[in-house]
PDB file of C-alpha atoms in Angstrom:
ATOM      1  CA  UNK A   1      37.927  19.064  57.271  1.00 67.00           C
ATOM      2  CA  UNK A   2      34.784  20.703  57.630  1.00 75.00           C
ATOM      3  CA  UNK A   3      33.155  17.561  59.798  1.00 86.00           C
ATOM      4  CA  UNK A   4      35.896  17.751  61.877  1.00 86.00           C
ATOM      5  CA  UNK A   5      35.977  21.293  62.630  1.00 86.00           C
ATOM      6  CA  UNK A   6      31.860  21.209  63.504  1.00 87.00           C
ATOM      7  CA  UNK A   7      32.738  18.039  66.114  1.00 88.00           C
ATOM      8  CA  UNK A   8      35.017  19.355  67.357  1.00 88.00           C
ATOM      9  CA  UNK A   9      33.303  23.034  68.370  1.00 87.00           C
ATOM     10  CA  UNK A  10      29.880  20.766  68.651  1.00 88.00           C
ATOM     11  CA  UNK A  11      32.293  19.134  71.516  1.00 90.00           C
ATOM     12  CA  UNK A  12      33.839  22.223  73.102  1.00 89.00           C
ATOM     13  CA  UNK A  13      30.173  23.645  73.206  1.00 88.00           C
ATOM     14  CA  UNK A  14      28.645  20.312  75.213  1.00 89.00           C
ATOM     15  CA  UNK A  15      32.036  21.229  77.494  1.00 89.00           C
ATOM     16  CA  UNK A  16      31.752  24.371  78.217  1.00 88.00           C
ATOM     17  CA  UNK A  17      27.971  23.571  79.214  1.00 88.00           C
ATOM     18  CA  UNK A  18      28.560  20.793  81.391  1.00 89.00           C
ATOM     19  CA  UNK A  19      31.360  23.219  82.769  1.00 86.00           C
ATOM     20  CA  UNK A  20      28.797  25.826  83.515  1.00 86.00           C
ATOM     21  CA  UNK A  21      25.783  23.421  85.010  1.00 86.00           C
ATOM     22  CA  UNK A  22      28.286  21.358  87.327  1.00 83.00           C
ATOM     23  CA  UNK A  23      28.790  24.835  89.456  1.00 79.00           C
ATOM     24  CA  UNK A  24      28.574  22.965  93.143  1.00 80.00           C
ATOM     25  CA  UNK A  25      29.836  19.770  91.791  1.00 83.00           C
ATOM     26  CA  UNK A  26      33.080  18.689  92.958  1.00 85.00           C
ATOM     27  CA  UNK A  27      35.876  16.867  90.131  1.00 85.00           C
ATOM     28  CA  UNK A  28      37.639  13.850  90.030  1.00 84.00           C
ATOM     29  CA  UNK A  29      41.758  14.964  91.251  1.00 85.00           C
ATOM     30  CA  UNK A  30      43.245  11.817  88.976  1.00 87.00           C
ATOM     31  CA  UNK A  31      40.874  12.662  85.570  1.00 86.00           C
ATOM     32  CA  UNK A  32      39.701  15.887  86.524  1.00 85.00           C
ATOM     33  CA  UNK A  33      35.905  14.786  85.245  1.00 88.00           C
ATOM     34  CA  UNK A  34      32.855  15.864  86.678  1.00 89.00           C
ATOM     35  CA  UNK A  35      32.311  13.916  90.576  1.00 90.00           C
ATOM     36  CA  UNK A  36      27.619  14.000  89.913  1.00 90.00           C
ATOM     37  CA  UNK A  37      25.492  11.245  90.210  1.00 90.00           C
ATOM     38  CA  UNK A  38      24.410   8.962  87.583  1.00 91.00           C
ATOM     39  CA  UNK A  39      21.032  10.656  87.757  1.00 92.00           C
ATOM     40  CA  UNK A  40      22.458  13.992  86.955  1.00 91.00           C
ATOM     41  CA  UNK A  41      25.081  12.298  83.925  1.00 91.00           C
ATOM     42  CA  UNK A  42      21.431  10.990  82.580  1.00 93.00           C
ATOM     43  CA  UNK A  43      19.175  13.872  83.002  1.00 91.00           C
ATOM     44  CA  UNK A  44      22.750  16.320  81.026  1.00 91.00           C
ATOM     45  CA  UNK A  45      22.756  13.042  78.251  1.00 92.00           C
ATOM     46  CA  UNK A  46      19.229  13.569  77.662  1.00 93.00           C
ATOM     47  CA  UNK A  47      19.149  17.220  77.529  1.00 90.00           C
ATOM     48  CA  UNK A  48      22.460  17.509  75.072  1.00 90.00           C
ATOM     49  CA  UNK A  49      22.677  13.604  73.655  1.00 92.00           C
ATOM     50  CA  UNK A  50      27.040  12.944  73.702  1.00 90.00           C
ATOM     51  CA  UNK A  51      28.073  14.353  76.459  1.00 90.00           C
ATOM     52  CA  UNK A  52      28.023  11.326  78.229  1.00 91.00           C
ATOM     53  CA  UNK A  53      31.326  11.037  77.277  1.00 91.00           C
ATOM     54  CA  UNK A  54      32.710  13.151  79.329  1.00 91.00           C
ATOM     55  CA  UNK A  55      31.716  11.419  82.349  1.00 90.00           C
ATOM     56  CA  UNK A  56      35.093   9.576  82.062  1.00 89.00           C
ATOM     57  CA  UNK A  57      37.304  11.585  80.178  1.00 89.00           C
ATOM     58  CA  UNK A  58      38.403  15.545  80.298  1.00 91.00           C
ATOM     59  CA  UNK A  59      37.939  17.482  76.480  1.00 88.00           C
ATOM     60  CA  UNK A  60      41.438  17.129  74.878  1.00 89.00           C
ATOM     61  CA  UNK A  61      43.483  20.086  74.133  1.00 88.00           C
ATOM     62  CA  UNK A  62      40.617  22.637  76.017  1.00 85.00           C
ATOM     63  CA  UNK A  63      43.286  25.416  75.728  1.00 86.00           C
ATOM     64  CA  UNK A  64      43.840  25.223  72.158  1.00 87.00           C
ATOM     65  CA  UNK A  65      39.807  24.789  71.244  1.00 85.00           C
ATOM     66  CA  UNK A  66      39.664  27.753  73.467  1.00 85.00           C
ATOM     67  CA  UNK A  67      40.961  29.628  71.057  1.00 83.00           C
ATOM     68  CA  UNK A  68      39.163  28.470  68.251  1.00 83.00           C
ATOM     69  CA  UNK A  69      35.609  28.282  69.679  1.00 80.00           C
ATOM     70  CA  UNK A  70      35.327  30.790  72.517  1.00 77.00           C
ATOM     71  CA  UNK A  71      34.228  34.018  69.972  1.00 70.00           C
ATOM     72  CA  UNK A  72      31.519  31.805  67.851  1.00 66.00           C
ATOM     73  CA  UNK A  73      30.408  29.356  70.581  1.00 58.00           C
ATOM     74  CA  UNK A  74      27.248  29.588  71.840  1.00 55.00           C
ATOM     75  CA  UNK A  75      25.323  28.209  74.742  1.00 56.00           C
ATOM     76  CA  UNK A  76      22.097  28.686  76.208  1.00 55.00           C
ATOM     77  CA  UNK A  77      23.817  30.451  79.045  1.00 51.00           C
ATOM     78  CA  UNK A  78      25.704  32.579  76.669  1.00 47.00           C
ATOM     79  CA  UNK A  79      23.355  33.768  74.019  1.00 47.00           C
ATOM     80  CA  UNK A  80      23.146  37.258  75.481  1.00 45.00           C
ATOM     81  CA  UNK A  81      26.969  37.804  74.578  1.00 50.00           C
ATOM     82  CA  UNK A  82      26.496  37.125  71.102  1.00 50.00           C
ATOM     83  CA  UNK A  83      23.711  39.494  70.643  1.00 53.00           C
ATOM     84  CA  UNK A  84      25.859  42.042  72.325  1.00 56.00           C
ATOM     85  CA  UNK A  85      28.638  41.694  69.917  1.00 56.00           C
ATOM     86  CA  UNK A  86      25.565  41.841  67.041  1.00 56.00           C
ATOM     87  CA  UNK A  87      24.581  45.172  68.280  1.00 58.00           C
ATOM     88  CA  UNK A  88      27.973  46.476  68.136  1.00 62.00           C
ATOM     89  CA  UNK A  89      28.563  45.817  64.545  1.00 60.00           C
ATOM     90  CA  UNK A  90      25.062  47.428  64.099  1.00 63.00           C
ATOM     91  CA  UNK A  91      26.267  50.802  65.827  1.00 65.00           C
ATOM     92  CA  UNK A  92      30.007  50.622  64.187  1.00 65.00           C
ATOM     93  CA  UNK A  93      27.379  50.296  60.336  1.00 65.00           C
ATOM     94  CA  UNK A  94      25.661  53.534  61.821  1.00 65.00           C
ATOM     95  CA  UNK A  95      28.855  55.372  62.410  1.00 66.00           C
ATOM     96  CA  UNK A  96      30.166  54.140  59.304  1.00 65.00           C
ATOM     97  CA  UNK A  97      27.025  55.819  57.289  1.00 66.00           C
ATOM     98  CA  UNK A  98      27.315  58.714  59.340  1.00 67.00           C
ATOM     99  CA  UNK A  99      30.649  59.361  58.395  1.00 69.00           C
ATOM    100  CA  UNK A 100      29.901  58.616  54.487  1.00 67.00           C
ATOM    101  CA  UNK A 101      27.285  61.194  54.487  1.00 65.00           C
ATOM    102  CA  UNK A 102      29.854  63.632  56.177  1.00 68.00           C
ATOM    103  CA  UNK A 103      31.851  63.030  53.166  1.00 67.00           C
ATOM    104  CA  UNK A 104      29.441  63.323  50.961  1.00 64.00           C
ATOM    105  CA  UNK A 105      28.283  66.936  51.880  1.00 63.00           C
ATOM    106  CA  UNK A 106      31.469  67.984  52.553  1.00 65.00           C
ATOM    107  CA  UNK A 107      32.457  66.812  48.784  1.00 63.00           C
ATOM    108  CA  UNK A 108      29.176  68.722  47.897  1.00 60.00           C
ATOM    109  CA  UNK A 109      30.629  72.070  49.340  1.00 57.00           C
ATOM    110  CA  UNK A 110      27.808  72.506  51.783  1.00 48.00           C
ATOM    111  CA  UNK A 111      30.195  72.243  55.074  1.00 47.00           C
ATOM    112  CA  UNK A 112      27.674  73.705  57.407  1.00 46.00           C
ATOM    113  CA  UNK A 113      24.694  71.714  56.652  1.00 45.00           C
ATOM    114  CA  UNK A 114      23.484  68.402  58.205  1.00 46.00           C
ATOM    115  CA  UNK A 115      21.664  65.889  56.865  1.00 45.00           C
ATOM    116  CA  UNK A 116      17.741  65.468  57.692  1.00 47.00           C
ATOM    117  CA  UNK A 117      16.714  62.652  56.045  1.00 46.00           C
ATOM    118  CA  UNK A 118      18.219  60.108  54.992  1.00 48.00           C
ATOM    119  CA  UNK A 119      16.202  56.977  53.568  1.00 49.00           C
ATOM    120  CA  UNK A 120      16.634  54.472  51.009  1.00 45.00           C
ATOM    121  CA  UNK A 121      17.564  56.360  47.778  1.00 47.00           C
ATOM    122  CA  UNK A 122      16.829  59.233  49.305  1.00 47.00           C
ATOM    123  CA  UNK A 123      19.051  62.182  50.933  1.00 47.00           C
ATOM    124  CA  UNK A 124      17.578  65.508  51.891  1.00 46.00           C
ATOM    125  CA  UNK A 125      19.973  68.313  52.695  1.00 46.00           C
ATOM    126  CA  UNK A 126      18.205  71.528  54.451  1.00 46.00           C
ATOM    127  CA  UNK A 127      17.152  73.784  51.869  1.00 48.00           C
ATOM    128  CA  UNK A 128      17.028  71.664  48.831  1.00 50.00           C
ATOM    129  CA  UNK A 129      14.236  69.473  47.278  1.00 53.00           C
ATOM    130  CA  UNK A 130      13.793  66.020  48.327  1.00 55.00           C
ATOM    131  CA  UNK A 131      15.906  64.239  44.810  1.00 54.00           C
ATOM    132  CA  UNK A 132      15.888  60.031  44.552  1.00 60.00           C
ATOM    133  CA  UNK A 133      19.961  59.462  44.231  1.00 61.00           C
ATOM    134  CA  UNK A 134      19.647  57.700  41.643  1.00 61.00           C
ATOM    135  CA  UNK A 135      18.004  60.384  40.050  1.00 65.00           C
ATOM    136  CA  UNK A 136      20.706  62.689  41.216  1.00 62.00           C
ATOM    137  CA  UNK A 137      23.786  60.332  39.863  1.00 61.00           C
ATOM    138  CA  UNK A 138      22.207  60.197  36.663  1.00 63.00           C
ATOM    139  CA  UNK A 139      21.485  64.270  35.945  1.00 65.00           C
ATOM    140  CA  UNK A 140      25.759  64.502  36.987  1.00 62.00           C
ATOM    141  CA  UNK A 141      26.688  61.975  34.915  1.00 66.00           C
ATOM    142  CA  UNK A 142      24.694  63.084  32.045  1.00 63.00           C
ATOM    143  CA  UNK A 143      22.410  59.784  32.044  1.00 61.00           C
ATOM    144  CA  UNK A 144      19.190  61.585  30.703  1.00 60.00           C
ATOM    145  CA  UNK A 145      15.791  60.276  32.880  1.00 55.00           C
TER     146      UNK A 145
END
């Protein structure tokens, strides 16, 4: 199932680049392929070896691979996109931290204090000593050091 599934987006991928380099090409009405040269089929084989194939035939079921593909595709035309999304799971980790150490000081009972500092195994609340967490879960759990 697995061999399949990688074909088949290794397929929709070679597509959806052809797609995007034959801007100014013109398409077969009956098949709908690509109308380029022979030069330009060669020069797209030998760049991305299988797409060759479709110089006489459309991708099957485009619509449905759509679905499945489009998010995690990447081509070399796309790659900015998928950094993009990285980024935003990056920022939604930092609001997600920010929000924990909200919780955390609020839980502490210091409601009008912000955090300074906060490193690995390390949170610094104005006012108090700089205290390893670990150090800190230990002394309120009763764990002696």
């Amino acid at each position: 199932m697995k061999n399949r599934w990688d074909v088949l987006k290794k397929k929709y991928s070679q597509w959806k680049t052809l797609n995007m380099r034959a801007t100014g090409l013109g398409r077969d009405p009956v098949t709908g392929c690509i109308s380029a040269s022979d030069e330009w089929w060669a020069d797209q084989n030998a760049a991305m070896p299988g797409c060759i194939s479709f110089k006489n035939s459309v991708l099957e079921h485009e619509d449905m691979m759509r679905i499945m593909f489009e998010a995690i595709s990447v081509t070399n035309e796309t790659v900015h996109m998928f950094l993009e999304l990285v980024m935003r799971g990056e920022r939604r980790k930092s609001m997600m931290m920010a929000r924990m150490v909200r919780l955390m000081v609020k839980a502490r009972g210091v409601h009008h204090r912000s955090p300074q500092v906060l490193t690995k195994g390390q949170l610094h609340l104005q006012g108090e000593p700089q205290v390893p967490l670990l150090e800190r879960k230990r002394k309120h759990i009763g764990i002696p050091l």
